[in-house]
Coordinates of C-alpha atoms and ligand atoms in Angstrom, one line a residue:
M20 CA 19.5 205.5 -57.9
K21 CA 17.1 208.3 -58.8
P22 CA 13.8 207.3 -57.3
I23 CA 10.8 206.7 -58.9
I24 CA 7.7 209.2 -58.4
S25 CA 4.4 208.5 -58.3
P26 CA 2.4 211.7 -58.1
S27 CA -0.8 210.9 -55.9
I28 CA -4.0 212.3 -57.8
L29 CA -5.5 212.4 -54.4
S30 CA -4.2 216.0 -54.0
A31 CA -5.2 216.9 -57.6
D32 CA -8.1 219.5 -58.4
F33 CA -10.8 217.2 -59.1
G34 CA -12.4 220.3 -61.2
Y35 CA -9.6 220.1 -63.4
L36 CA -8.4 216.0 -62.8
A37 CA -7.6 215.9 -67.0
R38 CA -5.2 219.5 -66.8
D39 CA -3.6 217.6 -64.1
I40 CA -2.9 213.9 -65.5
E41 CA -1.7 215.9 -68.9
M42 CA 0.8 217.6 -66.1
I43 CA 1.7 214.1 -65.1
N44 CA 1.8 213.0 -68.6
Q45 CA 4.5 215.7 -69.3
S46 CA 6.5 215.3 -66.1
E47 CA 9.4 212.8 -65.0
A48 CA 6.9 210.8 -63.0
E49 CA 7.1 207.2 -63.6
W50 CA 3.9 206.1 -62.6
V51 CA 0.7 207.7 -61.5
H52 CA -0.4 206.8 -58.0
I53 CA -4.3 205.9 -57.5
D54 CA -5.8 205.9 -53.8
I55 CA -9.2 204.1 -53.7
M56 CA -10.8 204.3 -50.2
D57 CA -14.1 202.4 -49.2
G58 CA -14.9 204.5 -46.0
V59 CA -14.5 201.0 -44.1
F60 CA -10.9 200.3 -44.3
V61 CA -10.3 203.8 -43.6
P62 CA -12.3 206.3 -42.8
N63 CA -12.7 208.3 -45.5
I64 CA -13.8 207.4 -49.3
S65 CA -12.2 208.9 -52.7
F66 CA -13.0 207.8 -56.0
G67 CA -14.4 204.8 -57.5
F68 CA -13.9 202.6 -60.8
P69 CA -16.9 205.0 -63.3
V70 CA -14.4 208.1 -62.4
L71 CA -10.8 206.1 -62.6
K72 CA -11.7 204.7 -66.1
Y73 CA -11.3 208.5 -67.3
V74 CA -8.1 209.1 -65.3
A75 CA -7.0 205.4 -66.6
K76 CA -7.8 207.0 -70.6
L77 CA -5.8 210.1 -69.9
S78 CA -2.6 208.5 -68.2
E79 CA 0.3 207.8 -70.5
K80 CA 2.2 206.7 -67.1
P81 CA 1.5 203.2 -65.7
L82 CA -1.2 203.0 -62.6
D83 CA 0.0 202.4 -59.4
V84 CA -3.3 201.4 -57.4
H85 CA -3.3 201.6 -54.0
L86 CA -6.7 199.8 -52.4
M87 CA -7.4 200.7 -48.7
I88 CA -10.8 198.9 -48.9
V89 CA -11.8 195.5 -47.0
Q90 CA -11.6 192.3 -49.3
P91 CA -9.4 193.6 -52.3
E92 CA -9.6 190.9 -53.9
K93 CA -13.1 191.1 -54.9
F94 CA -12.0 194.5 -57.4
I95 CA -9.2 192.4 -59.0
P96 CA -11.1 192.5 -62.5
E97 CA -12.1 196.0 -62.2
V98 CA -8.3 196.9 -61.3
K99 CA -7.3 194.7 -64.5
A100 CA -10.1 196.2 -66.5
L101 CA -8.5 199.5 -65.9
G102 CA -5.4 198.6 -67.2
A103 CA -3.2 199.2 -63.9
Y104 CA 0.4 197.9 -63.7
I105 CA 0.4 197.6 -60.5
M106 CA -2.1 196.5 -57.7
N107 CA -1.4 197.3 -53.7
V108 CA -3.4 195.7 -51.5
H109 CA -3.0 196.4 -47.4
Y110 CA -1.4 193.3 -45.4
E111 CA -4.2 194.2 -42.7
A112 CA -7.3 193.6 -45.1
C113 CA -6.0 190.2 -46.7
P114 CA -6.1 187.0 -44.2
H115 CA -5.3 185.1 -47.3
L116 CA -2.2 187.6 -48.4
H117 CA -0.8 184.9 -50.3
R118 CA -3.4 183.7 -52.1
V119 CA -4.6 187.5 -53.0
V120 CA -1.1 187.7 -54.4
Q121 CA -1.0 185.1 -56.5
Q122 CA -4.5 186.0 -58.0
I123 CA -3.0 189.9 -58.8
R124 CA -0.7 188.0 -60.4
E125 CA -2.6 185.3 -62.5
A126 CA -4.3 188.8 -63.8
G127 CA -1.4 190.1 -65.2
M128 CA -0.4 193.0 -62.7
Q129 CA 2.2 193.3 -60.3
P130 CA 1.0 192.4 -56.8
A131 CA 2.6 195.0 -54.0
I132 CA 1.8 194.9 -50.4
T133 CA 0.9 197.7 -48.4
I134 CA 1.8 198.0 -44.5
N135 CA 0.1 200.6 -42.0
P136 CA 2.5 202.5 -39.4
A137 CA 1.7 200.1 -37.2
T138 CA 2.3 197.0 -38.7
P139 CA 5.9 195.3 -38.7
V140 CA 8.1 194.5 -41.7
A141 CA 9.1 191.2 -40.3
M142 CA 5.4 190.1 -40.6
L143 CA 6.2 190.0 -44.8
K144 CA 9.1 187.6 -44.3
D145 CA 7.1 184.2 -45.9
V146 CA 5.6 186.7 -48.6
I147 CA 8.4 189.0 -49.7
R148 CA 9.6 186.6 -52.4
D149 CA 6.1 186.4 -54.3
V150 CA 5.7 190.6 -54.6
Y151 CA 6.7 193.2 -57.0
M152 CA 6.8 195.9 -54.6
V153 CA 6.1 196.9 -50.6
L154 CA 4.2 199.9 -50.2
V155 CA 5.4 201.2 -46.9
M156 CA 2.9 203.8 -45.0
S157 CA 4.2 206.6 -43.5
V158 CA 1.1 208.2 -42.2
N159 CA -2.1 206.2 -41.2
P160 CA -3.8 206.0 -44.7
G161 CA -6.9 208.1 -45.4
F162 CA -5.8 211.5 -46.0
G163 CA -3.4 213.6 -47.8
G164 CA -1.2 216.0 -46.5
Q165 CA -0.5 214.2 -43.3
K166 CA 2.5 214.8 -41.1
F167 CA 5.1 212.2 -41.7
I168 CA 5.8 209.3 -39.3
E169 CA 9.5 209.2 -38.4
H170 CA 9.6 205.7 -37.5
S171 CA 8.9 205.0 -41.2
I172 CA 12.6 205.7 -41.7
E173 CA 13.4 202.8 -39.6
K174 CA 11.1 200.4 -41.4
V175 CA 12.6 201.5 -45.1
R176 CA 16.0 199.9 -43.7
E177 CA 14.6 196.8 -42.0
L178 CA 12.7 196.3 -45.0
R179 CA 15.6 196.6 -47.4
E180 CA 17.7 194.2 -45.1
L181 CA 14.7 191.6 -45.0
I182 CA 15.2 192.3 -49.0
S183 CA 18.5 191.5 -49.3
I184 CA 18.6 188.4 -46.6
T185 CA 15.7 186.8 -48.2
G186 CA 17.1 187.2 -52.2
S187 CA 13.4 189.0 -52.8
Q188 CA 13.9 191.4 -55.9
A189 CA 10.7 193.2 -54.5
L190 CA 10.9 197.1 -54.8
I191 CA 10.4 199.7 -51.8
E192 CA 7.8 202.5 -52.2
V193 CA 6.7 204.8 -49.6
D194 CA 3.7 206.6 -49.0
G195 CA 2.7 209.7 -46.9
G196 CA 4.1 212.9 -45.9
V197 CA 7.1 213.0 -48.8
N198 CA 8.6 215.9 -49.1
L199 CA 12.3 217.0 -50.1
E200 CA 13.6 216.7 -46.9
T201 CA 11.9 213.3 -46.1
G202 CA 12.4 211.9 -49.7
A203 CA 16.0 212.3 -49.5
R204 CA 16.3 210.2 -46.0
L205 CA 13.8 207.7 -47.3
V206 CA 16.1 207.1 -50.7
K207 CA 19.1 207.1 -48.2
A208 CA 17.5 204.3 -46.1
G209 CA 16.7 202.4 -49.3
A210 CA 13.3 203.3 -50.8
D211 CA 13.2 202.9 -54.5
A212 CA 9.7 205.2 -55.4
L213 CA 8.0 207.8 -53.5
V214 CA 4.7 208.5 -53.5
A215 CA 3.7 212.3 -53.3
G216 CA 0.3 213.9 -53.3
N217 CA 0.3 217.2 -51.0
F218 CA 3.9 217.9 -52.2
V219 CA 3.3 218.1 -55.8
F220 CA 0.3 219.5 -55.9
S221 CA 0.7 222.6 -53.6
A222 CA 3.3 223.6 -55.2
T223 CA 3.0 226.4 -57.7
D224 CA 5.0 224.5 -60.4
P225 CA 3.9 220.7 -59.7
E226 CA 6.0 219.6 -62.6
E227 CA 9.2 221.3 -61.1
A228 CA 8.0 219.8 -57.8
I229 CA 8.2 216.2 -59.3
R230 CA 11.4 216.8 -61.3
T231 CA 13.0 218.3 -58.1
L232 CA 11.8 215.0 -56.1
R233 CA 13.2 212.9 -58.5
N234 CA 16.3 214.7 -59.1
L235 CA 17.4 215.0 -54.9
V236 CA 20.1 212.5 -54.9
Ligands
LIG431 C1 -2.7 208.2 -47.8 C2 -3.0 207.8 -49.7 C3 -1.5 208.4 -49.8 C4 -1.8 210.3 -50.0 C5 -0.2 210.8 -49.8 O1 -3.9 207.7 -47.4 O2 -2.4 206.4 -49.6 O3 -1.2 208.1 -51.1 O4 -2.3 210.6 -51.4 O5 -0.5 212.0 -49.4 P1 0.6 213.0 -48.9 O6 1.8 212.8 -50.1 O7 -0.1 214.6 -48.9 O8 0.8 213.0 -47.7
LIG432 ZN1 -1.3 205.7 -51.7

């Protein structure tokens, strides 16, 4: 199966955001990945809803929204108002994760749980059947262009196993340090979707970079 590609606009040129979103529209990307940061849950701030309103208007691809913020449930209405397809919340940011997952679904979006590199896959056992997707962070969240954490390959295998023994339908997405080499190994380990920021936007031909990543298997 070809992986779903979700280019992260965190690495786009914000001076030419409309041009970069149009490139994604024309590409083989399935979704567009949107990283929202608050400077509290992660040591960086990206962009907020006033900017994303225009991103949403320009994008023809479904929005894969990744919230790296504390209390993400507070922003369910704002994410919904963007027309988001997927709302990713961090396991580490939600003490009442089961409730948040239900709230996202009730709002009409696909709920996804993101786990940091230090969070074991096993922590998802009791919620895995309730989610559309699990997003495995293969770098510590907060910045684009970081080095891939090797252990993530093993985590994808463990997650594939957990999904199969529980009868869950959850997709597996991976985010951080994805390129042709890590991407191929992640897909082999069981990843369904790959987020790519730096790999896409530092390429001379970003649309071709997306095509290559999508067709690596
Ligand atoms: C990191 C973000 C990622 C980031 C990935 O906190 O969640 O989505 O944009 O960037 P690359 O692909 O450059 O590692
Ligand atoms: Zn992300």
